[in-house]
């Protein structure tokens, strides 16, 4: 019998990285200026995790993928329009903030609650996936905490490759310092894998998968339970964008020799 | 004890503490001094003898070691168990370690086990009116926040390069027995690229190679081999660290001409790294925002691009040379020989 997996991918939504972001201080703490107007995408490293999950499920027939997201549901719906066409998954929604200023502890508790609520989830086959850091808070904390809440203490972060051997053992490459990977073997599920880029290109759109996903996505959005995060214990003195603009000297007339002289002198200086 | 600060250092394969660990120790000292609290230390790894000669400058009130084969390589379960037991035994209110891959893998899990909170990649810490405040970046280095927390224990990981390393000196330690086992076996380290190591965190200069190196040039041809030689030549003679744009490393999965020594591990930016180097030179890279956010910790920035309207001209670099990088880099390499 080939090993089957129950793969839960956690992924929030973040502002499209091409947008300029500006912080504003509100009565309840910091936020992004015009946050609700900014176009959003699935958090990029969670996006890689989702494709890796779908690929693994395909190679292990009988496996299943859930995408669990805490996000404002109207914005999540927009993101789903594109994402639904990529790979098959079942959506579980917690209607809550996707802000980088929300605390990881509370976010993890809300997501763990949603995962615990998935009917018939076989925890012995559970692989908890997500991005190793978000593009919003960027603490790399939420997955570890969900793992702890669910009692999964085999965890890996910065994963670029997962290979399953015949006995169901997981061989994992995690990013470490200076452009190298730590290689480990885990005896099998359950485990937490926080993905970096992985190895897969973006899958092409598949309208059939889109239609199949959308059948579950709309009810999931309608049934989303609201999560009110209290923000207790955490306060922000300030959040600001640093002075970004440099006074760029643009050299259009210098010849290659003069440029090379200047760069060499700069490097040696 | 809210003012008790625990610093945790992990030793490397040779039993030493690396620079980021000693920088985090300075951060821990700063916090303990500011709070009028006590600094305690713990060393975790295969062995700790050499490390105990490295941390005396911090004058910790006590030092605990957790050592043995079990901790000779990083692994979530065993590392988390060691740190949890040390933190509980010392009753620390604040736990500090370097934001390297080893502590980053467990920092939040540790906070969860302690019933505390976590903040990672902290770049500054100060105590004002008896209150600890730390700085960290949000939205991939786009904005910086100063935060405080009433929750304890508070686990903090310190971004490398944010503090000066602590002075050396010898200390005595008490070993702690930690019982733990794991279903995971560490199998060693794999190099990210074949050939010479080109990611050098300590280098003075970062050279970024953008997708332009693989595009058709003025003569209508692609010159990938020439580009490879120029880039590797520069990396060697300037002892530079190599970085790249996403477009450059994505080309491989799209089956286009690529520079095989550049991988996703080299990628700088939104979904890549944000390394720290005094200088950075961007070549054949457009300098779009998702790339440029990875340059947050590069102090002096110059770029070579044939397009005077590229992103670097928009206040992202100190100098933009509007020129052909093939020609300029050949001449730069001659001058560095
Ligand atoms: C979700 C998301 C995440 C992203 N994350 C990242 C990230 O982490 N890192 C990243 O880099 N990008 C990222 N991007 C992509 C980013 O927006 C840009 O598309 C990418 O950085 C462009 O790479 P490039 O500048 O190398 O290539 P191009 O845009 O193709 O630019 C090539 C440049 O080379 C110049 N050139 C060509 N020939 C020469 C020559 N002979 N001499 C000098 N100059 C020459 C051209 O003028 C041009 O400016 C992300 C995008 C998204 C949507």
XYZ file of C-alpha atoms and ligand atoms in Angstrom:
659
model
C 0.000 0.000 0.000
C 1.533 3.335 -0.986
C 1.652 5.948 1.771
C -1.157 8.484 1.688
C -1.037 11.945 3.214
C -3.427 14.503 4.601
C -1.691 17.717 3.703
C -2.825 20.943 5.329
C -1.297 24.073 3.814
C -1.519 27.273 5.849
C -1.352 30.461 3.833
C -2.531 34.000 4.334
C -2.854 36.739 1.775
C -0.449 39.670 1.433
C -0.354 42.847 -0.658
C 0.992 42.280 -4.170
C 4.785 42.717 -3.824
C 4.793 45.218 -6.694
C 2.784 47.692 -4.565
C 4.361 50.434 -2.462
C 3.336 50.052 1.167
C 2.979 52.801 3.735
C 2.273 52.251 7.434
C -0.323 54.312 9.312
C -0.978 54.387 13.048
C -4.638 53.789 13.881
C -6.480 53.692 17.204
C -5.955 49.916 17.470
C -2.339 49.930 16.327
C -0.526 50.046 13.002
C -2.052 49.197 9.626
C -1.247 49.767 5.970
C -2.505 52.865 4.253
C -5.510 51.944 2.064
C -5.083 48.328 3.142
C -8.475 47.195 1.852
C -7.795 48.757 -1.563
C -4.444 47.051 -2.158
C -4.511 44.092 -4.564
C -3.565 40.889 -2.755
C -1.894 37.609 -3.581
C -1.444 34.361 -1.670
C 1.661 34.749 0.476
C 4.471 33.797 -1.959
C 6.183 31.076 0.083
C 2.804 29.537 1.004
C 2.068 29.543 -2.739
C 5.142 27.346 -3.317
C 4.021 25.145 -0.398
C 0.595 24.676 -1.992
C 2.087 23.555 -5.307
C 4.453 21.160 -3.532
C 1.487 19.775 -1.558
C -0.574 19.220 -4.698
C 2.346 17.531 -6.410
C 2.932 15.225 -3.440
C -0.786 14.363 -3.260
C -0.775 13.532 -6.976
C 2.171 11.197 -6.543
C 0.446 9.502 -3.590
C -3.080 8.670 -4.758
C -5.637 8.796 -1.965
C -3.950 11.849 -0.429
C -5.787 15.128 0.042
C -4.844 18.829 0.261
C -6.553 21.514 2.358
C -5.681 25.199 2.190
C -6.347 26.867 5.544
C -6.315 30.642 5.452
C -7.037 33.373 7.948
C -7.814 36.433 5.859
C -10.587 38.983 5.400
C -12.978 36.810 3.417
C -13.922 39.351 0.739
C -10.256 39.802 -0.185
C -9.595 36.074 0.009
C -12.416 35.497 -2.455
C -10.646 37.713 -5.010
C -7.369 35.816 -4.571
C -9.194 32.482 -4.924
C -10.471 33.411 -8.396
C -6.946 32.981 -9.774
C -5.572 30.405 -7.369
C -8.477 27.970 -7.766
C -7.395 27.267 -11.352
C -3.950 26.024 -10.353
C -4.214 22.831 -8.260
C -6.976 20.884 -6.457
C -7.569 21.755 -2.798
C -10.326 22.158 -0.243
C -10.487 25.596 1.345
C -10.966 26.246 5.071
C -11.413 29.906 5.982
C -11.038 31.840 9.202
C -12.382 35.330 8.648
C -9.755 37.476 10.338
C -6.958 39.927 9.739
C -4.121 39.154 7.310
C -2.129 42.035 8.766
C 1.602 41.811 9.385
C 0.986 43.572 12.690
C -1.287 40.866 14.142
C 0.433 38.645 16.682
C 1.718 35.217 15.644
C 0.510 33.573 18.873
C -3.119 34.501 18.284
C -2.929 33.765 14.557
C -1.532 30.310 15.278
C -4.266 29.581 17.829
C -7.009 30.564 15.364
C -5.518 28.452 12.561
C -4.917 25.455 14.833
C -8.577 25.649 15.883
C -9.640 25.598 12.229
C -7.439 22.579 11.506
C -8.795 20.741 14.544
C -12.265 21.389 13.136
C -11.593 19.625 9.802
C -13.886 16.572 9.880
C -12.156 13.169 9.767
C -8.640 14.574 9.479
C -6.279 11.662 10.151
C -3.564 13.243 12.283
C -1.248 10.251 11.877
C -1.011 11.093 8.164
C -0.825 14.838 8.628
C 1.802 16.932 6.895
C 1.426 20.576 7.918
C 2.771 22.802 5.132
C 3.126 26.550 4.770
C 5.688 29.191 3.894
C 8.754 29.366 6.143
C 8.168 33.117 6.557
C 5.289 35.305 5.552
C 5.685 38.402 3.400
C 3.761 40.369 6.038
C 4.848 39.680 9.644
C 7.827 37.649 8.494
C 8.488 36.018 11.861
C 8.427 32.452 10.580
C 6.515 31.689 13.780
C 2.965 30.634 12.986
C 3.634 27.152 11.558
C 5.918 26.203 14.441
C 3.262 27.260 16.918
C 0.444 25.412 15.137
C 2.697 22.352 15.101
C 3.162 22.625 18.860
C -0.575 23.085 19.463
C -1.335 20.004 17.357
C 1.462 18.048 19.063
C 3.703 17.710 16.000
C 7.298 17.937 17.133
C 9.126 16.922 13.974
C 9.499 20.249 12.209
C 11.516 21.613 9.286
C 11.939 25.193 8.043
C 13.232 26.661 4.775
C 12.428 23.447 2.940
C 13.449 23.294 -0.724
C 13.024 19.571 -1.316
C 11.007 16.658 0.049
C 11.580 13.116 -1.180
C 9.498 10.181 0.054
C 11.209 6.784 0.029
C 9.538 3.393 -0.357
C 9.093 2.937 3.385
C 7.374 6.320 3.725
C 10.488 8.032 5.124
C 10.779 11.738 4.379
C 14.123 13.068 3.167
C 14.180 16.816 3.569
C 16.511 19.643 2.523
C 16.292 22.793 4.674
C 18.089 26.050 3.879
C 20.885 26.945 6.271
C 23.623 29.592 6.172
C 25.969 30.381 3.276
C 23.944 28.815 0.492
C 23.818 25.249 1.822
C 21.136 22.765 2.898
C 20.777 20.644 6.003
C 19.677 17.161 4.961
C 17.532 15.119 7.357
C 15.461 11.964 7.305
C 12.217 11.855 9.224
C 10.595 8.444 9.772
C 7.269 9.728 8.345
C 4.171 11.788 9.058
C 3.148 13.706 11.089
C 5.561 16.570 10.423
C 5.627 20.323 9.850
C 7.332 21.660 6.713
C 7.807 25.401 6.238
C 8.662 25.780 2.564
C 11.077 28.144 0.879
C 11.006 28.148 -2.946
C 10.791 24.411 -3.471
C 11.455 23.036 -6.914
C 8.257 23.397 -8.908
C 7.351 26.011 -11.502
C 3.939 27.697 -11.312
C 1.339 25.265 -12.690
C -0.643 26.440 -15.729
C -4.290 27.433 -15.254
C -6.707 24.521 -15.545
C -10.368 25.646 -15.840
C -11.608 22.161 -14.914
C -9.731 22.219 -11.604
C -11.028 25.772 -11.160
C -14.642 24.669 -11.469
C -14.149 21.737 -9.136
C -12.400 23.931 -6.504
C -14.985 26.707 -6.722
C -17.745 24.299 -5.698
C -16.101 24.057 -2.286
C -14.652 27.553 -2.091
C -17.910 29.492 -2.077
C -19.466 27.506 0.816
C -16.154 27.670 2.702
C -16.165 31.464 2.430
C -19.805 31.617 3.523
C -19.182 29.346 6.520
C -16.002 31.169 7.596
C -15.928 31.723 11.338
C -14.788 35.157 12.423
C -11.647 35.375 14.545
C -11.264 38.398 16.728
C -7.643 38.871 17.729
C -7.226 40.877 20.905
C -3.638 42.017 20.377
C -3.237 41.732 24.149
C 0.295 41.873 25.494
C 1.738 43.520 22.376
C 2.009 47.231 21.634
C 3.671 49.273 18.958
C 5.561 52.483 19.790
C 6.024 53.282 16.115
C 6.088 51.812 12.626
C 7.669 53.783 9.823
C 9.091 53.438 6.345
C 12.740 54.396 6.387
C 13.894 57.202 4.149
C 14.005 55.110 1.021
C 15.124 57.473 -1.650
C 18.794 57.950 -2.280
C 20.062 60.861 -4.348
C 21.011 58.706 -7.317
C 23.860 59.988 -9.478
C 22.969 58.784 -12.982
C 26.049 58.631 -15.231
C 25.028 58.561 -18.881
C 28.150 60.005 -20.506
C 31.047 58.220 -18.758
C 33.015 55.806 -20.943
C 33.621 52.201 -19.871
C 37.226 52.864 -18.790
C 36.257 55.748 -16.536
C 33.415 53.697 -15.019
C 35.726 50.730 -14.421
C 38.307 53.035 -12.771
C 35.664 54.475 -10.503
C 34.164 51.077 -9.546
C 37.600 49.558 -8.890
C 38.554 52.533 -6.675
C 35.212 52.291 -4.836
C 35.689 48.555 -4.204
C 39.225 49.051 -2.918
C 38.356 52.121 -0.850
C 11.564 36.325 36.891
C 10.763 38.979 34.330
C 14.193 40.623 34.396
C 16.196 37.426 34.082
C 17.684 37.224 30.593
C 18.753 33.872 29.183
C 21.143 33.817 26.246
C 21.398 30.534 24.304
C 24.340 29.784 22.000
C 24.669 26.801 19.680
C 28.145 25.515 18.903
C 29.212 24.595 15.384
C 30.850 21.346 14.245
C 34.158 22.374 15.828
C 32.587 23.304 19.166
C 32.877 27.067 18.580
C 30.322 29.838 18.769
C 30.065 31.801 15.542
C 29.979 35.599 15.355
C 26.156 35.983 15.297
C 25.956 34.024 18.589
C 28.419 36.431 20.237
C 26.479 39.400 18.807
C 23.282 38.021 20.343
C 25.161 37.728 23.630
C 25.858 41.467 23.486
C 22.138 42.034 22.878
C 21.304 39.883 25.908
C 23.834 41.860 28.039
C 22.350 45.160 26.859
C 18.855 44.007 27.819
C 19.908 42.603 31.220
C 21.869 45.783 32.047
C 19.013 48.022 30.961
C 16.474 46.107 33.049
C 18.829 45.890 36.016
C 18.315 42.130 35.714
C 20.481 39.060 35.654
C 22.141 37.496 32.622
C 22.389 33.718 32.479
C 23.847 31.700 29.623
C 23.402 28.287 28.039
C 25.528 26.545 25.436
C 23.992 23.751 23.361
C 25.873 21.541 20.909
C 28.050 18.501 20.331
C 30.577 19.967 22.763
C 30.915 23.220 24.717
C 34.504 23.429 26.085
C 35.826 25.810 23.446
C 32.682 27.922 23.588
C 33.065 28.386 27.334
C 36.284 30.265 26.566
C 34.411 32.643 24.287
C 31.674 34.102 26.461
C 33.390 35.337 29.612
C 33.242 38.960 28.482
C 29.513 38.922 29.228
C 30.059 37.830 32.867
C 26.932 35.652 33.048
C 25.723 34.846 36.573
C 25.504 31.173 35.635
C 26.165 28.991 32.602
C 24.389 25.758 31.682
C 25.524 23.329 29.010
C 23.509 20.745 27.106
C 25.958 18.672 25.098
C 26.435 15.325 23.418
C 25.970 13.573 20.098
C 22.220 14.338 20.205
C 22.974 18.079 19.810
C 25.894 17.817 17.387
C 23.560 18.654 14.491
C 20.454 20.871 14.311
C 17.102 19.132 14.708
C 13.810 20.627 15.868
C 12.779 18.172 18.531
C 16.079 17.808 20.348
C 17.003 21.511 20.102
C 13.552 22.590 21.297
C 13.718 20.134 24.209
C 17.126 21.465 25.300
C 16.076 25.126 25.115
C 12.747 24.466 26.810
C 14.380 22.717 29.742
C 17.056 25.399 30.145
C 14.465 28.198 29.966
C 12.230 26.480 32.503
C 15.104 25.631 34.845
C 16.480 29.179 34.788
C 12.975 30.717 34.929
C 14.039 33.303 32.391
C 11.638 36.100 31.465
C 13.511 36.904 28.280
C 15.260 34.398 26.027
C 17.748 35.642 23.437
C 19.610 33.826 20.665
C 21.008 34.519 17.205
C 18.551 34.440 14.296
C 20.562 31.791 12.464
C 18.862 28.813 10.872
C 19.260 26.675 14.019
C 17.423 28.908 16.484
C 15.023 30.201 13.811
C 13.764 26.636 13.364
C 12.657 26.434 17.015
C 12.205 30.004 18.349
C 8.433 30.119 17.982
C 7.910 26.521 19.024
C 9.915 27.305 22.150
C 7.786 30.377 22.876
C 4.655 28.249 22.500
C 5.993 25.627 24.920
C 6.835 28.339 27.447
C 3.414 29.953 27.056
C 5.164 33.113 25.907
C 5.582 35.262 22.809
C 8.210 35.529 20.105
C 9.791 38.199 17.931
C 12.378 37.243 15.368
C 15.144 39.037 13.460
C 15.362 41.809 16.044
C 17.773 44.548 14.912
C 17.905 46.753 18.037
C 16.965 46.569 21.717
C 16.761 49.313 24.301
C 15.271 49.818 27.736
C 13.334 53.051 28.294
C 11.870 53.811 31.712
C 12.319 50.192 32.713
C 10.494 48.927 29.586
C 12.225 46.769 26.996
C 11.616 47.850 23.395
C 12.869 46.058 20.312
C 13.008 46.944 16.632
C 12.163 44.589 13.783
C 11.207 44.909 10.132
C 7.780 44.190 8.678
C 6.557 43.425 5.148
C 9.922 42.111 3.954
C 12.050 45.037 5.108
C 9.651 47.694 3.856
C 8.975 49.232 7.292
C 10.505 49.112 10.730
C 8.569 48.934 13.985
C 9.445 49.432 17.629
C 7.467 47.108 19.849
C 7.056 46.215 23.492
C 5.282 43.310 25.137
C 3.897 42.587 28.561
C 3.855 38.847 27.814
C 6.648 36.811 29.396
C 8.609 34.742 28.621
C 9.532 36.745 25.536
C 11.705 34.864 23.050
C 13.857 37.071 20.809
C 16.111 36.132 17.918
C 18.703 38.714 16.983
C 19.482 39.477 13.320
C 23.165 38.941 12.477
C 25.164 42.168 12.142
C 22.969 44.161 14.548
C 25.287 44.195 17.589
C 29.064 44.037 18.117
C 30.308 40.610 19.226
C 30.820 40.179 22.964
C 34.382 40.149 24.339
C 35.986 36.762 24.994
C 36.880 35.246 28.373
C 36.471 31.943 30.186
C 33.532 30.788 32.311
C 32.629 27.704 34.352
C 29.475 25.771 33.508
C 27.051 23.261 34.962
C 25.867 20.488 32.643
C 22.151 19.790 32.344
C 20.776 16.369 31.385
C 17.958 16.532 28.861
C 16.064 13.364 27.951
C 14.671 13.478 24.424
C 14.488 11.421 21.281
C 13.346 12.118 17.763
C 12.075 10.356 14.648
C 14.419 12.576 12.619
C 18.042 11.770 11.753
C 20.291 14.599 10.532
C 22.243 13.417 7.495
C 24.692 16.286 7.076
C 25.090 19.401 4.975
C 24.696 19.602 1.209
C 26.290 22.336 -0.852
C 23.687 24.444 -2.614
C 25.661 24.682 -5.832
C 28.231 22.573 -7.565
C 31.663 24.163 -7.831
C 33.034 26.965 -5.697
C 30.996 28.429 -2.858
C 29.735 31.787 -4.075
C 27.440 32.845 -1.204
C 29.777 34.496 1.293
C 27.913 36.186 4.143
C 31.087 37.934 5.364
C 32.090 39.425 1.987
C 32.570 43.194 1.677
C 30.673 43.315 -1.575
C 27.592 41.670 -3.062
C 27.484 41.265 -6.838
C 23.981 40.845 -8.179
C 23.596 39.295 -11.611
C 20.248 40.033 -13.235
C 18.467 38.355 -16.133
C 19.967 40.879 -18.575
C 23.165 38.798 -18.668
C 21.237 36.075 -20.504
C 19.334 38.338 -22.918
C 20.145 39.224 -26.515
C 22.767 41.955 -26.604
C 23.433 44.836 -29.041
C 24.824 42.391 -31.646
C 21.562 40.416 -31.563
C 23.246 37.441 -29.881
C 23.166 35.837 -26.429
C 26.540 35.561 -24.655
C 25.922 33.359 -21.635
C 29.422 31.848 -21.559
C 31.057 35.274 -21.544
C 28.653 36.396 -18.826
C 29.507 33.349 -16.682
C 33.241 34.043 -16.951
C 32.862 37.741 -16.133
C 30.671 37.105 -13.101
C 32.765 34.269 -11.632
C 35.965 36.193 -12.351
C 34.655 39.158 -10.390
C 33.397 36.955 -7.531
C 36.883 35.478 -7.216
C 39.028 38.600 -7.530
C 36.791 40.819 -5.368
C 35.976 37.914 -2.931
C 32.400 38.990 -3.538
C 29.239 37.174 -2.526
C 27.016 36.356 -5.505
C 23.350 37.195 -5.644
C 20.786 37.188 -8.407
C 17.331 38.346 -9.340
C 14.304 36.061 -9.356
C 13.979 36.302 -13.135
C 17.515 35.055 -13.535
C 17.059 31.941 -11.402
C 13.528 31.265 -12.673
C 14.880 30.992 -16.223
C 16.221 27.542 -15.341
C 12.752 26.113 -14.683
C 11.538 27.727 -17.920
C 14.261 25.967 -19.913
C 16.069 29.102 -21.119
C 19.791 29.831 -21.230
C 21.012 30.147 -17.649
C 24.075 30.522 -15.509
C 24.163 27.128 -13.768
C 26.021 28.397 -10.697
C 23.089 30.654 -9.755
C 20.195 29.009 -7.898
C 17.236 30.091 -5.775
C 19.633 30.175 -2.837
C 21.287 33.179 -4.533
C 18.028 35.050 -5.036
C 17.838 38.461 -3.394
C 14.519 40.132 -2.625
C 10.926 39.583 -1.612
C 11.096 35.792 -1.909
C 14.852 35.593 -1.559
C 17.493 36.733 0.883
C 18.243 40.145 2.415
C 21.975 39.781 3.077
C 24.206 42.272 4.908
C 27.212 43.649 3.067
C 28.903 47.069 3.153
C 28.687 47.399 -0.661
C 26.553 46.052 -3.463
C 26.915 46.193 -7.258
C 23.893 45.320 -9.390
C 24.544 44.284 -12.973
C 21.974 43.667 -15.726
C 19.241 43.828 -13.105
C 16.299 46.184 -13.418
C 15.989 47.003 -9.711
C 12.240 46.446 -9.377
C 10.735 46.824 -5.907
C 10.390 43.062 -5.136
C 14.110 42.751 -5.871
C 15.283 45.978 -4.238
C 13.641 45.178 -0.847
C 16.374 42.548 -0.487
C 18.965 45.362 -0.562
C 17.759 46.869 2.732
C 20.969 45.951 4.552
C 23.403 46.848 1.738
C 24.898 50.205 2.653
C 26.529 51.542 -0.520
C 24.760 50.609 -3.732
C 25.852 50.981 -7.353
C 24.318 49.585 -10.530
C 25.280 49.095 -14.154
C 22.374 49.047 -16.577
C 21.911 50.030 -20.213
C 18.537 51.544 -19.329
C 18.723 54.995 -17.698
C 15.100 54.634 -16.585
C 15.604 51.369 -14.653
C 14.546 51.049 -11.006
C 18.020 51.863 -9.653
C 17.713 55.410 -11.046
C 14.602 55.955 -8.881
C 16.511 56.608 -5.644
C 17.379 52.939 -5.067
C 21.123 53.185 -5.812
C 23.761 55.804 -4.987
C 25.206 55.620 -8.497
C 23.749 54.226 -11.723
C 26.194 53.782 -14.587
C 24.251 53.706 -17.833
C 26.516 51.336 -19.731
C 27.019 47.847 -21.090
C 27.848 45.569 -18.143
C 29.736 43.152 -20.405
C 32.198 45.875 -21.340
C 32.449 47.499 -17.926
C 32.834 44.285 -15.911
C 35.614 43.058 -18.234
C 37.499 46.259 -17.489
C 36.716 46.161 -13.760
C 38.060 42.595 -13.601
C 41.281 43.711 -15.334
C 41.733 46.382 -12.684
C 41.125 44.019 -9.786
C 43.726 41.477 -10.960
C 5.311 37.571 -5.758
C 6.565 38.094 -6.397
C 7.780 37.912 -5.730
C 8.966 38.368 -6.318
N 10.148 38.175 -5.638
C 11.294 38.600 -6.198
C 12.545 38.417 -5.522
O 12.610 37.890 -4.415
N 13.672 38.823 -6.140
C 13.671 39.395 -7.385
O 14.742 39.710 -7.898
N 12.518 39.578 -8.037
C 11.335 39.195 -7.487
N 10.174 39.351 -8.184
C 10.250 39.738 -9.620
C 10.531 41.183 -9.870
O 9.313 41.892 -9.880
C 11.246 41.367 -11.237
O 10.461 40.760 -12.232
C 12.653 40.766 -11.307
O 13.409 41.216 -10.215
C 13.323 41.197 -12.588
O 14.603 40.607 -12.709
P 15.750 41.289 -13.562
O 15.867 42.707 -13.168
O 16.986 40.450 -13.430
O 15.251 41.073 -15.056
P 14.656 42.065 -16.131
O 13.487 42.795 -15.611
O 14.520 41.251 -17.357
O 15.795 43.145 -16.330
C 16.991 42.888 -17.013
C 17.781 44.169 -16.998
O 19.042 43.933 -17.612
C 19.403 45.120 -18.307
N 20.434 44.753 -19.271
C 20.325 43.911 -20.324
N 21.518 43.809 -20.958
C 22.393 44.609 -20.302
C 23.773 44.933 -20.464
N 24.509 44.431 -21.446
N 24.341 45.784 -19.585
C 23.618 46.331 -18.551
N 22.321 46.060 -18.369
C 21.705 45.199 -19.214
C 18.098 45.618 -18.874
O 18.161 47.000 -19.171
C 17.115 45.326 -17.742
O 17.021 46.432 -16.871
C 8.957 38.969 -7.592
C 7.734 39.181 -8.240
C 6.552 38.762 -7.656
C 5.278 39.001 -8.385
